[in-house]
Rosetta silent file (secondary structure, phi, psi, omega in degrees, C-alpha in Angstrom):
SEQUENCE: MRTGCADLVLNVFAPRNGPEFHRVLGRDGALLVVTPTARHLRELRASTGLPAVDPLKEERLRRTLGAHFRRERAEPLEYAMSLTAGEVATLVAMSPAARHVDAAELRGRVAEMAAPVRVTASFVASVYRPRREPR
SCORE:     score description
SCORE:     0.000 S_00000001
   1 L     0.000  147.776  177.982   76.632  107.193   80.662 S_00000001
   2 L   -71.864  150.363  175.897   76.491  108.428   77.099 S_00000001
   3 L   -62.306  131.369  175.646   79.658  108.584   75.028 S_00000001
   4 L    71.522   17.243 -174.318   81.335  111.996   75.234 S_00000001
   5 L   -88.704  -14.869 -173.511   78.898  113.383   77.825 S_00000001
   6 E  -101.972  139.348  173.201   81.333  114.237   80.635 S_00000001
   7 E   -89.227  -25.913 -177.632   83.533  117.295   80.974 S_00000001
   8 E  -145.828  134.358  170.019   85.360  115.846   83.977 S_00000001
   9 E  -116.821  127.624 -178.793   85.952  112.374   85.357 S_00000001
  10 E  -109.885  125.727 -179.319   87.267  112.286   88.923 S_00000001
  11 E  -127.718  108.274 -175.921   89.160  109.202   90.128 S_00000001
  12 E  -117.354  112.669  175.894   90.321  109.332   93.753 S_00000001
  13 L    50.097   44.705 -176.433   92.260  106.386   95.198 S_00000001
  14 L  -138.509  161.582  175.168   90.277  103.951   93.051 S_00000001
  15 L   -59.426  153.128 -177.271   90.868  101.505   90.218 S_00000001
  16 L  -119.276  136.880  177.243   91.040  103.120   86.791 S_00000001
  17 L  -118.284   86.576 -175.615   89.356  102.041   83.588 S_00000001
  18 H   -52.939  -49.089 -179.541   91.149  104.040   80.893 S_00000001
  19 H   -61.261  -39.312 -179.502   89.018  102.927   77.932 S_00000001
  20 H   -71.722  -40.750  176.202   85.760  103.691   79.752 S_00000001
  21 H   -59.158  -44.020 -179.996   86.987  107.057   81.030 S_00000001
  22 H   -62.043  -40.738 -178.919   88.025  107.915   77.477 S_00000001
  23 H   -62.617  -44.588 -174.188   84.625  106.872   76.122 S_00000001
  24 H   -82.335  -19.954 -179.527   82.557  109.057   78.469 S_00000001
  25 E   -76.209  139.703  172.936   84.797  112.135   78.320 S_00000001
  26 E   -69.806  167.567 -176.270   84.054  114.854   75.816 S_00000001
  27 E   -54.138  -38.796 -179.541   86.721  115.900   73.336 S_00000001
  28 E  -102.899   16.447 -177.527   87.955  118.720   75.601 S_00000001
  29 E   -72.426  172.595  179.500   87.288  116.858   78.859 S_00000001
  30 E  -134.352  146.429  173.064   89.726  116.144   81.652 S_00000001
  31 E  -110.667  121.568  177.349   90.453  113.170   83.842 S_00000001
  32 E  -107.155  116.488 -177.827   91.603  114.079   87.351 S_00000001
  33 E  -114.083  128.245  177.977   93.372  111.178   89.078 S_00000001
  34 E  -114.618  121.370 -178.748   94.428  111.335   92.728 S_00000001
  35 E  -126.912  145.110  179.329   96.937  108.699   93.876 S_00000001
  36 E   -74.579  151.148  171.866   98.707  108.250   97.215 S_00000001
  37 L   -95.482  175.847  179.745  102.464  108.631   97.554 S_00000001
  38 L   -62.563  -21.981 -178.831  104.666  106.349   99.640 S_00000001
  39 L   -87.034   -8.847 -175.731  104.353  108.812  102.553 S_00000001
  40 L   -62.077  120.743  177.149  100.527  108.716  102.641 S_00000001
  41 L    57.325   26.650 -175.623   99.315  107.667  106.136 S_00000001
  42 H   -58.348  -30.786 -177.975  102.745  106.240  106.924 S_00000001
  43 H   -67.452  -18.294 -177.059  102.289  106.871  110.653 S_00000001
  44 H   -97.528   -8.612 -172.447   99.394  104.384  110.763 S_00000001
  45 H   -59.618  -54.641 -175.742  100.994  101.459  108.941 S_00000001
  46 H   -66.069  -41.224 -174.067  102.589   99.577  111.810 S_00000001
  47 H   -79.488  -25.115 -175.962   99.810  100.150  114.316 S_00000001
  48 H  -114.933   -9.818 -177.977   96.798   99.455  112.074 S_00000001
  49 L    85.569   13.090  176.300   98.092   97.077  109.425 S_00000001
  50 L   -60.037  132.080  177.303   97.752   99.549  106.558 S_00000001
  51 L   -74.468  154.458  175.536   99.695   98.197  103.597 S_00000001
  52 L   -69.783  154.119  175.829  102.452  100.293  102.064 S_00000001
  53 L   -70.412  132.581 -179.516  101.726  102.062   98.801 S_00000001
  54 L   -59.134  123.454 -179.348  102.917   99.926   95.898 S_00000001
  55 L   -64.296  -16.594  179.346  106.185  101.443   94.616 S_00000001
  56 L   -96.611   11.551 -176.822  105.094  100.554   91.056 S_00000001
  57 H   -57.010  -46.966 -178.804  101.799  102.474   91.356 S_00000001
  58 H   -65.091  -38.502  177.647  102.864  105.331   89.054 S_00000001
  59 H   -63.781  -43.125  177.782  104.174  102.883   86.445 S_00000001
  60 H   -63.867  -37.884  178.787  100.871  100.968   86.521 S_00000001
  61 H   -62.075  -46.684  178.300   98.973  104.248   86.203 S_00000001
  62 H   -60.528  -42.273 -179.370  100.930  105.192   83.070 S_00000001
  63 H   -66.193  -40.398 -178.518  100.358  101.735   81.615 S_00000001
  64 H   -68.547  -38.096 -173.488   96.622  101.819   82.408 S_00000001
  65 H  -103.296  -19.180 -170.609   95.981  105.278   80.985 S_00000001
  66 L   -56.106  -33.735 -178.551   98.754  105.786   78.414 S_00000001
  67 L   -70.437  -25.393 -173.265   96.915  104.385   75.411 S_00000001
  68 L  -114.680  -16.306 -173.806   93.979  106.758   75.871 S_00000001
  69 E  -137.238  155.481  169.004   95.359  109.773   77.752 S_00000001
  70 E  -118.707  137.617  179.667   98.316  112.088   77.973 S_00000001
  71 E   -77.714  124.429 -179.907   99.247  113.557   81.329 S_00000001
  72 E   -86.918  -40.394  177.728   98.991  117.318   81.192 S_00000001
  73 E  -165.913  161.279  178.631  100.288  118.035   84.665 S_00000001
  74 E  -138.173  136.996 -177.932  100.784  116.573   88.116 S_00000001
  75 E  -125.992  110.225  174.950  100.658  118.360   91.445 S_00000001
  76 E   -74.713  138.721  179.327  102.074  116.703   94.581 S_00000001
  77 E  -133.869  137.225  179.896  100.201  117.666   97.737 S_00000001
  78 E  -150.282  137.322  176.371  101.094  116.871  101.324 S_00000001
  79 E  -155.905  159.003  179.269   99.839  118.062  104.677 S_00000001
  80 E   -92.630  143.679  176.120   99.665  116.954  108.303 S_00000001
  81 E  -121.727  148.899  174.759   96.401  116.003  109.983 S_00000001
  82 E  -117.335  109.534 -170.490   95.614  115.769  113.673 S_00000001
  83 E  -114.493  148.731  170.940   92.983  113.056  114.149 S_00000001
  84 L   -78.862  168.045  177.073   90.914  111.679  116.985 S_00000001
  85 H   -60.272  -39.379  178.612   90.802  107.917  117.551 S_00000001
  86 H   -63.267  -40.172  178.224   87.344  107.863  115.948 S_00000001
  87 H   -67.217  -38.457  176.433   88.626  109.666  112.867 S_00000001
  88 H   -62.167  -44.937 -179.692   91.540  107.222  112.601 S_00000001
  89 H   -60.052  -42.815  178.953   89.080  104.307  112.832 S_00000001
  90 H   -65.376  -44.058  179.803   86.922  105.796  110.070 S_00000001
  91 H   -60.402  -48.110 -178.045   89.950  106.514  107.884 S_00000001
  92 H   -67.722  -33.233  178.839   91.343  102.998  108.249 S_00000001
  93 H   -64.195  -24.069  178.506   87.887  101.479  107.637 S_00000001
  94 L   -88.412   -3.094 -173.025   87.922  103.127  104.175 S_00000001
  95 L  -101.736  171.883  175.926   91.362  101.726  103.364 S_00000001
  96 H   -60.317  -22.843  179.759   92.625   98.353  102.131 S_00000001
  97 H   -61.032  -28.663 -179.466   93.546   97.518  105.746 S_00000001
  98 H   -60.727  -23.946  178.826   89.842   97.026  106.453 S_00000001
  99 H   -92.198  -10.662 -174.393   90.025   93.870  104.329 S_00000001
 100 L  -110.723  -14.906 -177.907   93.227   92.594  105.937 S_00000001
 101 L  -126.462  133.906  177.797   92.658   93.134  109.666 S_00000001
 102 L   -55.909  138.111 -175.462   89.714   91.865  111.723 S_00000001
 103 H   -57.950  -42.730  179.832   87.366   94.749  112.641 S_00000001
 104 H   -65.829  -40.740  177.952   87.512   94.046  116.386 S_00000001
 105 H   -64.192  -41.287  178.875   91.304   93.835  116.297 S_00000001
 106 H   -62.776  -44.791  177.512   91.456   97.087  114.356 S_00000001
 107 H   -58.794  -40.718  178.179   89.210   98.854  116.892 S_00000001
 108 H   -64.125  -42.669  178.688   91.514   97.614  119.663 S_00000001
 109 H   -62.459  -43.212 -179.037   94.619   98.872  117.890 S_00000001
 110 H   -67.359  -39.052 -179.529   93.060  102.296  117.324 S_00000001
 111 H   -62.013  -26.789  179.913   91.876  102.516  120.930 S_00000001
 112 L   -78.725  -12.206 -178.562   95.484  102.117  122.090 S_00000001
 113 L   -76.758  142.284  176.631   96.635  105.208  120.171 S_00000001
 114 L   -83.259  121.632  179.800   97.169  108.432  122.061 S_00000001
 115 L   -87.455  149.932   -3.759   94.965  111.162  120.592 S_00000001
 116 L   -75.366  151.345  179.838   95.431  113.373  118.793 S_00000001
 117 E   -99.581  122.857  177.753   97.147  111.199  116.202 S_00000001
 118 E   -85.332  125.984 -175.994   99.403  113.068  113.766 S_00000001
 119 E  -135.946  142.353  178.307   99.067  111.616  110.276 S_00000001
 120 E   -95.094  127.496  169.012  100.490  112.652  106.906 S_00000001
 121 E   -99.042  124.103 -176.105   98.217  112.970  103.887 S_00000001
 122 E  -144.872  120.170 -176.236  100.400  112.741  100.792 S_00000001
 123 E  -155.101  171.405  177.209   99.161  112.313   97.247 S_00000001
 124 E  -121.756  129.221  173.751   99.512  113.432   93.650 S_00000001
 125 E  -102.824  118.740 -176.915   96.673  115.049   91.702 S_00000001
 126 E  -118.023  136.505  176.754   97.214  114.483   87.978 S_00000001
 127 E  -104.352  127.048  178.263   95.262  115.965   85.086 S_00000001
 128 E  -118.495  146.037  176.358   94.986  113.861   81.946 S_00000001
 129 E  -116.699  142.456 -179.973   93.569  114.829   78.567 S_00000001
 130 E   -65.485  140.024  171.268   92.111  112.337   76.110 S_00000001
 131 L   -73.821  146.596  179.537   94.214  111.422   73.120 S_00000001
 132 L   -60.205  -47.986  177.341   92.402  112.137   69.872 S_00000001
 133 L  -124.146  122.978  178.281   92.951  108.590   68.704 S_00000001
 134 L   -58.195  145.493  179.071   93.773  105.872   71.255 S_00000001
 135 L   -68.631    0.000    0.000   97.162  104.243   70.674 S_00000001
């Protein structure tokens, strides 16, 4: 991507590259970062092997982005979901648990759950603005 070509960079539950985000964002651009809270998918942790959210996640986020961005605002969002076993399997397959639990074992664990499965989605959506000059 060209330098300064983007009005918005969206980062959802993914690694962040602050210098690169800063490079591609225009002067008045925004970076929208969505990160899970400790309550995100908590109901699935024991049964599927989902790891807990790192308690230092917000600190790492500040460290990763602080030199290039200032946080303009943060909005916590949380809601309950009612999922089928298939939806749980798809959700877990997109998560870090997919790398830590054998696929066949994971399918077996999900099959044992009584549907519908109540699950909490809990995350923070934060808007960052580029600093004029990186620190």
